[in-house]
Amino acid sequence: MIADRLKARIREQGPLSIANFMTEALFDPVEGFYATKDPIGAGSDFITAPEISQIFGELVGLFVLQSWVDLGRPDQVRLIELGPGRGTMMSDVLRTARALPGFLDSARITLIEASAALKSVQAQTLGPSGAQIGWADRLEAVAPGPSIILGNEFLDCLPLRQAIRHRGNWHERMVALGDDNEFVFALGPDLGPDTDLIPPRLRDLPDGQLAEFRPGDLQVVEALAARFKDAPGRALFIDYGPATSEAGDTLQAIRAHEKVEVLDEPGTADLTARVNFEALSAAARAQGLDSQGPLGQGAFLNRMGLEARAAALSQSAPEKRALIARQVFRLTDPDQMGDLFKAIALQSPGLPAPPAFSAD
Ligand code: SAH
């Protein structure tokens, strides 16, 4: 079991950072949560927007088409998805993309996926699309060229670090072992120069407060910036989290659609934490990218034409009218996913504002 191995490691080498604990629990190649199974969907552990309604991926598809036009309809465009899950969103994107002649001939599709189990689900989902699809381990490995990059609920599962203010200094929050050999949170070493990684808005919080920062997000931004220096591109991320940095612990574990203890049975629950859109945007700008948004998921989908698409679907399948209305409600209502989930676009400087973001 992962738990036993992590405990042995802590006994030998000392406490683990939250980021290390998270990486092992999610991505251990044999026993990690994502490595072993397909956790997404109604009968599994959690559900995501593309699995709620096909309209989500279709509207992202329209975003992709407009982005290709904004990039000048290049002969070859890399359409890259980070963390494609079951491949559902890409399948809806590709179906929608047939609407614009030329796009599918231009598109070279690359999926970036850490989980072997999900890779095979993606191959199955996307086989019937007839599109040529490849996989890569990381963004840096994708051949250069103009690109459109998508990530839905990808950033939230990248490893994050947590720090606690103690006697005026920031200390790493760690996972250690308690008296009964159980995992417990513990105060680790002073962050030292890494204190600069704490969002500026949180740096002066008083003793006892907790701040999160997300080195995984920064790596993604750096990879985007490097890619877009070479050839223009646009990335769209949709995820959950606040528009401005907030104090507090947001790490959560979900198993079978229920919140469970974060340190309980690593590898058997999804671990995610809120994305900090302010920090993401600041990091992108510091790398010379243009950052647009964030925009609530509800506003994003509405501006992309959700209502018209829902009406058309309801008209062609009247027996599904109530179901479609419930799905739309779930995706857009401010008390459901509409506000907490946000869309942000990071792109090469000089491109027009992305669709849906231009009204800001
Ligand atoms: N986008 C999908 C899945 C979201 S779950 C949806 O909306 O349904 C997160 C996805 O990101 C999973 O496919 C997971 O395996 C993948 N993932 C997480 N971290 C990753 C990493 N560092 N590299 C590649 N894939 C990763």
Tab-separated table of C-alpha atoms in Angstrom, residues 52 81 91 102 120 144 186 298-299 308 328:
chain	number	residue	atom	x	y	z
A	52	ILE	CA	-22.127	16.752	-17.016
A	81	GLU	CA	-5.069	19.114	-24.001
A	91	SER	CA	-14.452	14.406	-28.403
A	102	GLY	CA	-9.955	23.547	-42.846
A	120	SER	CA	-6.521	3.940	-22.692
A	144	PRO	CA	6.885	23.538	-31.762
A	186	ALA	CA	3.424	19.017	11.256
A	298	GLY	CA	-21.263	30.601	-15.910
A	299	ALA	CA	-20.406	33.890	-17.617
A	308	ALA	CA	-28.890	28.868	-27.866
A	328	VAL	CA	-27.214	23.901	-17.570
